Amino acid sequence: MEPYVNGFVETPAGLVPRVRTTLLGSDIRETIVTRIGFGRSDFKVIPGLYCVGNPTPQSPVLVTANYKLTFDAVRKELGGLNVWILVADTRGINVWCAAGKDLFSTEEMIISVRSARLDEIISHREIILPQLGAPGVAAHKVRKGCGFKVIYGPIRAEDLPRFFKRGNKTDEAMRMVSFPIKDRAVLIPVEIFLLSKLLAITALASFVLSGFGPDFFSFSAAWTRGLGAVCATIFGILSGCAVVPLALNKLPWREFWPKGALTGAVAGIICALLFSGTLGYLESTALVLWTIAVSSYLAMNFTGSTPYTSPSGVESEMRRGIPIQAGTALLAITLWMIAPFTG
Amino acid sequence: MENFRYIDDIATLSLDKKACIGCGMCATVCPHQIFEIQEKKANIMDFDACMECGACAQNCPTGAISVTPGVGCASYIIANWLYRLTKKKVNSVCC
Ligand code: SF4
Ligand code: SF4
């Protein structure tokens, strides 16, 4: 038995597992592992009907995705309540992403309702979906397909108790997405971890390229210059993947690539100052340019993690940003390579 | 989200008021509260806040709304460009 199940409730359609509304150590470990992006992050829940408390045929039915973190976020808000939870098969993907992929979809809702035999267990004909599932689900078609009316509930699971208190109605605040600093901060570790392989390759290339000079190849130059180049790459990553998300609404401009270029310029100057003892004027310029290019590119990629960037907007900023990033990176590498010959 | 604004005049969102029956679904599902129902018709109150998620068009029973839905994610768009160039599937970090 899964650790989050702590009993069963009898229904005309068989036993339904009752789940805990508090998280265990194992749940928290899974959350941390997923958030860091190191190790497996595909924790799933078996799709089907679950419940909390002692629900009756009149109790409300919440629908959610079978991504473990989503399931945990929902059940931990339901302490003291009697609610059915219908877990749809979204292949372990969260509601928002699954809705965009047609996994949290009209068809999936109809299949879930039917295979759980909800009509035999429940006397009413309403299911409550998270509002962020709406891009994948046509409420009127679900009703036609299985007889259940879709009610869109709050975006955030933490609003569920308030939603139930209001008689299963959302208010304006529950329907509006938000992107507070804590939501932005939790994304940072994964973004950085995903880059570790690329960073290792870049570091290796940096040491090798840094060794070339008038004496053909110098190991001491490879080391001293290489360190500077690696530092610039790391500063670029921190600037684009951490500083930009944290300071997102404090930075000027609406597009992401200039935000990243700005923080990258500051990070690059700091990096160049750290190495001012060993590196010349051309090399310092190259370090700053490299940091700008890396940071700007990564900041642009952060668009995918925000709940307000339209694909049309992202594509148009990419057409402006990418040529500038590529040009800056190329100039940085060129200056870096010719610097030893000019000393 | 007043403190987060993205690029203006670019969303693909459009509303055909003649087809609208004023049911209010679009106003319910839009995560940016872009619609308001006035005199039994939907109105677009804040066009530039649209993130093209497609929830409104998907849930409009009369097909009065059109929008090209998608994910606003640079690495996904790059993966698509590469796919068109190379015909090879490229993984993106987006969801
Ligand atoms: S596409 Fe999404 S963000 Fe744009 S109006 Fe429709 S529901 Fe709102
Ligand atoms: S969902 Fe469609 S029909 Fe209903 S109010 Fe909006 S535009 Fe009008």
XYZ file of N, CA, C and O in Angstrom, chain A residues 6-79:
296
model
N -4.323 5.720 4.188
C -4.459 5.261 5.580
C -5.809 4.613 5.862
O -6.307 4.652 6.980
N -6.425 4.018 4.846
C -7.689 3.318 5.073
C -8.502 3.243 3.798
O -8.001 3.626 2.716
N -9.711 2.719 3.927
C -10.584 2.599 2.755
C -12.010 2.970 3.129
O -12.414 2.842 4.279
N -12.760 3.434 2.134
C -14.166 3.763 2.337
C -14.964 2.870 1.399
O -14.591 2.701 0.238
N -16.032 2.277 1.921
C -16.843 1.396 1.080
C -17.824 2.199 0.240
O -18.446 3.136 0.727
N -17.923 1.839 -1.041
C -18.882 2.506 -1.930
C -19.534 1.449 -2.805
O -19.028 0.321 -2.883
N -20.645 1.801 -3.462
C -21.290 0.828 -4.354
C -20.366 0.348 -5.470
O -20.597 -0.696 -6.073
N -19.307 1.112 -5.752
C -18.383 0.707 -6.815
C -17.108 0.096 -6.235
O -16.087 0.026 -6.909
N -17.138 -0.310 -4.997
C -15.970 -0.944 -4.383
C -15.281 -0.046 -3.371
O -15.767 1.048 -3.053
N -14.131 -0.523 -2.868
C -13.399 0.232 -1.855
C -12.638 1.387 -2.491
O -12.008 1.230 -3.530
N -12.706 2.550 -1.835
C -11.972 3.718 -2.316
C -10.924 4.082 -1.268
O -11.250 4.226 -0.092
N -9.643 4.197 -1.674
C -8.605 4.510 -0.696
C -8.789 5.897 -0.072
O -9.114 6.863 -0.781
N -8.594 5.943 1.247
C -8.619 7.236 1.929
C -7.173 7.676 2.113
O -6.318 6.886 2.520
N -6.879 8.942 1.806
C -5.482 9.403 1.893
C -5.300 10.386 3.038
O -6.251 11.033 3.484
N -4.048 10.463 3.503
C -3.718 11.382 4.603
C -3.775 12.824 4.111
O -3.495 13.114 2.947
N -4.063 13.724 5.040
C -4.021 15.148 4.693
C -2.786 15.810 5.290
O -2.637 17.018 5.260
N -1.902 14.986 5.848
C -0.613 15.523 6.285
C 0.462 14.802 5.475
O 0.268 13.663 5.068
N 1.567 15.488 5.228
C 2.636 14.877 4.446
C 3.602 14.142 5.374
O 3.898 14.599 6.470
N 4.060 12.980 4.912
C 5.034 12.200 5.675
C 6.449 12.594 5.252
O 6.639 13.277 4.249
N 7.426 12.092 6.003
C 8.819 12.348 5.649
C 9.128 11.933 4.224
O 9.829 12.638 3.493
N 8.558 10.789 3.788
C 8.839 10.296 2.434
C 8.266 11.253 1.379
O 8.870 11.474 0.332
N 7.093 11.856 1.643
C 6.507 12.824 0.704
C 7.410 14.045 0.564
O 7.639 14.557 -0.530
N 7.919 14.493 1.728
C 8.733 15.699 1.723
C 10.059 15.442 1.011
O 10.533 16.272 0.240
N 10.611 14.215 1.228
C 11.848 13.861 0.526
C 11.635 13.888 -0.982
O 12.449 14.432 -1.726
N 10.519 13.319 -1.433
C 10.237 13.312 -2.874
C 10.116 14.728 -3.421
O 10.589 15.039 -4.514
N 9.486 15.598 -2.641
C 9.341 16.991 -3.069
C 10.708 17.646 -3.218
O 10.983 18.304 -4.221
N 11.563 17.431 -2.228
C 12.886 18.072 -2.269
C 13.696 17.555 -3.457
O 14.277 18.334 -4.226
N 13.691 16.235 -3.642
C 14.443 15.641 -4.752
C 13.967 16.228 -6.082
O 14.756 16.594 -6.954
N 12.640 16.359 -6.237
C 12.091 16.905 -7.474
C 12.493 18.357 -7.664
O 12.871 18.776 -8.753
N 12.424 19.128 -6.566
C 12.706 20.561 -6.655
C 14.168 20.838 -6.970
O 14.496 21.834 -7.604
N 15.057 19.961 -6.508
C 16.472 20.172 -6.779
C 16.796 19.750 -8.211
O 17.708 20.270 -8.837
N 16.011 18.823 -8.746
C 16.249 18.403 -10.116
C 17.374 17.399 -10.207
O 17.969 17.189 -11.252
N 17.684 16.757 -9.089
C 18.769 15.792 -9.063
C 18.187 14.442 -8.664
O 17.581 14.303 -7.617
N 18.347 13.428 -9.511
C 17.704 12.142 -9.232
C 16.360 12.098 -9.935
O 16.071 12.927 -10.785
N 15.523 11.134 -9.551
C 14.271 11.010 -10.284
C 13.281 12.097 -9.850
O 13.280 12.572 -8.727
N 12.470 12.500 -10.789
C 11.521 13.563 -10.484
C 10.169 13.222 -11.083
O 9.349 14.081 -11.325
N 9.960 11.910 -11.344
C 8.726 11.531 -12.036
C 7.801 10.767 -11.098
O 7.237 9.746 -11.462
N 7.676 11.239 -9.864
C 6.815 10.556 -8.905
C 5.359 10.670 -9.342
O 4.867 11.754 -9.614
N 4.705 9.497 -9.412
C 3.329 9.473 -9.912
C 2.388 8.877 -8.883
O 2.796 8.156 -7.983
N 1.104 9.153 -9.075
C 0.055 8.549 -8.270
C -0.766 7.688 -9.222
O -0.984 8.082 -10.370
N -1.193 6.518 -8.771
C -2.022 5.670 -9.635
C -3.353 6.388 -9.870
O -4.011 6.810 -8.917
N -3.755 6.599 -11.129
C -5.003 7.316 -11.403
C -6.206 6.578 -10.808
O -6.168 5.367 -10.635
N -7.260 7.312 -10.529
C -8.477 6.701 -9.988
C -9.064 7.544 -8.882
O -8.618 8.672 -8.647
N -10.063 6.984 -8.193
C -10.758 7.743 -7.161
C -10.115 7.521 -5.787
O -9.784 6.391 -5.419
N -9.946 8.612 -5.048
C -9.457 8.594 -3.669
C -10.413 9.462 -2.845
O -11.340 10.070 -3.401
N -10.186 9.519 -1.544
C -10.990 10.439 -0.743
C -10.223 10.864 0.493
O -9.202 10.270 0.860
N -10.715 11.931 1.138
C -10.231 12.313 2.469
C -11.444 12.379 3.383
O -12.554 12.680 2.941
N -11.239 12.073 4.673
C -12.329 12.106 5.642
C -13.333 10.998 5.388
O -12.970 9.898 4.973
N -14.599 11.291 5.629
C -15.666 10.317 5.416
C -16.701 10.867 4.451
O -17.779 11.295 4.862
N -16.380 10.868 3.167
C -17.293 11.511 2.214
C -18.561 10.693 2.006
O -18.568 9.469 2.151
N -19.640 11.374 1.672
C -20.933 10.760 1.375
C -21.214 10.964 -0.118
O -20.453 11.656 -0.809
N -22.313 10.409 -0.620
C -22.648 10.644 -2.038
C -22.882 12.118 -2.364
O -22.830 12.505 -3.530
N -23.109 12.952 -1.313
C -23.329 14.389 -1.580
C -22.015 15.188 -1.573
O -22.005 16.359 -1.927
N -20.920 14.567 -1.137
C -19.667 15.321 -0.983
C -19.102 15.759 -2.339
O -19.340 15.109 -3.362
N -18.351 16.859 -2.330
C -17.795 17.366 -3.590
C -16.690 16.459 -4.158
O -16.054 15.719 -3.422
N -16.505 16.529 -5.472
C -15.468 15.753 -6.157
C -14.439 16.713 -6.751
O -14.763 17.528 -7.613
N -13.193 16.592 -6.294
C -12.117 17.400 -6.869
C -11.375 16.556 -7.893
O -11.078 15.397 -7.638
N -11.048 17.138 -9.029
C -10.257 16.415 -10.025
C -8.849 17.000 -10.026
O -8.681 18.212 -9.921
N -7.840 16.134 -10.118
C -6.469 16.650 -10.196
C -5.603 15.746 -11.073
O -6.064 14.734 -11.604
N -4.336 16.140 -11.239
C -3.408 15.389 -12.087
C -2.720 14.299 -11.262
O -2.714 14.356 -10.041
N -2.116 13.304 -11.914
C -1.441 12.262 -11.134
C 0.055 12.524 -10.937
O 0.834 11.622 -10.732
N 0.435 13.779 -10.985
C 1.788 14.195 -10.605
C 1.808 14.238 -9.080
O 0.966 14.876 -8.464
N 2.763 13.543 -8.481
C 2.750 13.381 -7.028
C 2.743 14.721 -6.283
O 2.015 14.901 -5.302
N 3.547 15.687 -6.760
C 3.602 16.966 -6.053
C 2.266 17.712 -6.086
O 1.900 18.398 -5.134
N 1.546 17.563 -7.213
C 0.231 18.195 -7.320
C -0.748 17.532 -6.365
O -1.487 18.196 -5.629
N -0.743 16.197 -6.379
C -1.613 15.414 -5.497
C -1.354 15.784 -4.032
O -2.290 16.004 -3.251
N -0.086 15.905 -3.657
C 0.273 16.283 -2.284
C -0.232 17.689 -1.956
O -0.763 17.935 -0.879
N -0.052 18.608 -2.897
C -0.461 19.995 -2.660
C -1.963 20.068 -2.414
O -2.427 20.862 -1.596
N -2.727 19.226 -3.105
C -4.187 19.233 -2.943
C -4.581 18.615 -1.607
O -5.279 19.225 -0.804
N -4.097 17.386 -1.324
C -4.597 16.701 -0.126
C -4.177 17.384 1.166
O -4.882 17.345 2.159
N -3.023 18.079 1.144
C -2.599 18.681 2.408
C -3.454 19.901 2.791
O -3.383 20.379 3.907
N -4.275 20.380 1.854
C -5.177 21.493 2.163
C -6.539 21.005 2.644
O -7.425 21.793 2.932
N -6.754 19.677 2.659
C -8.108 19.166 2.883
C -8.330 18.612 4.292
O -9.295 17.879 4.531
N -7.471 18.965 5.230
C -7.622 18.486 6.604
C -9.001 18.827 7.167
O -9.468 19.954 7.028
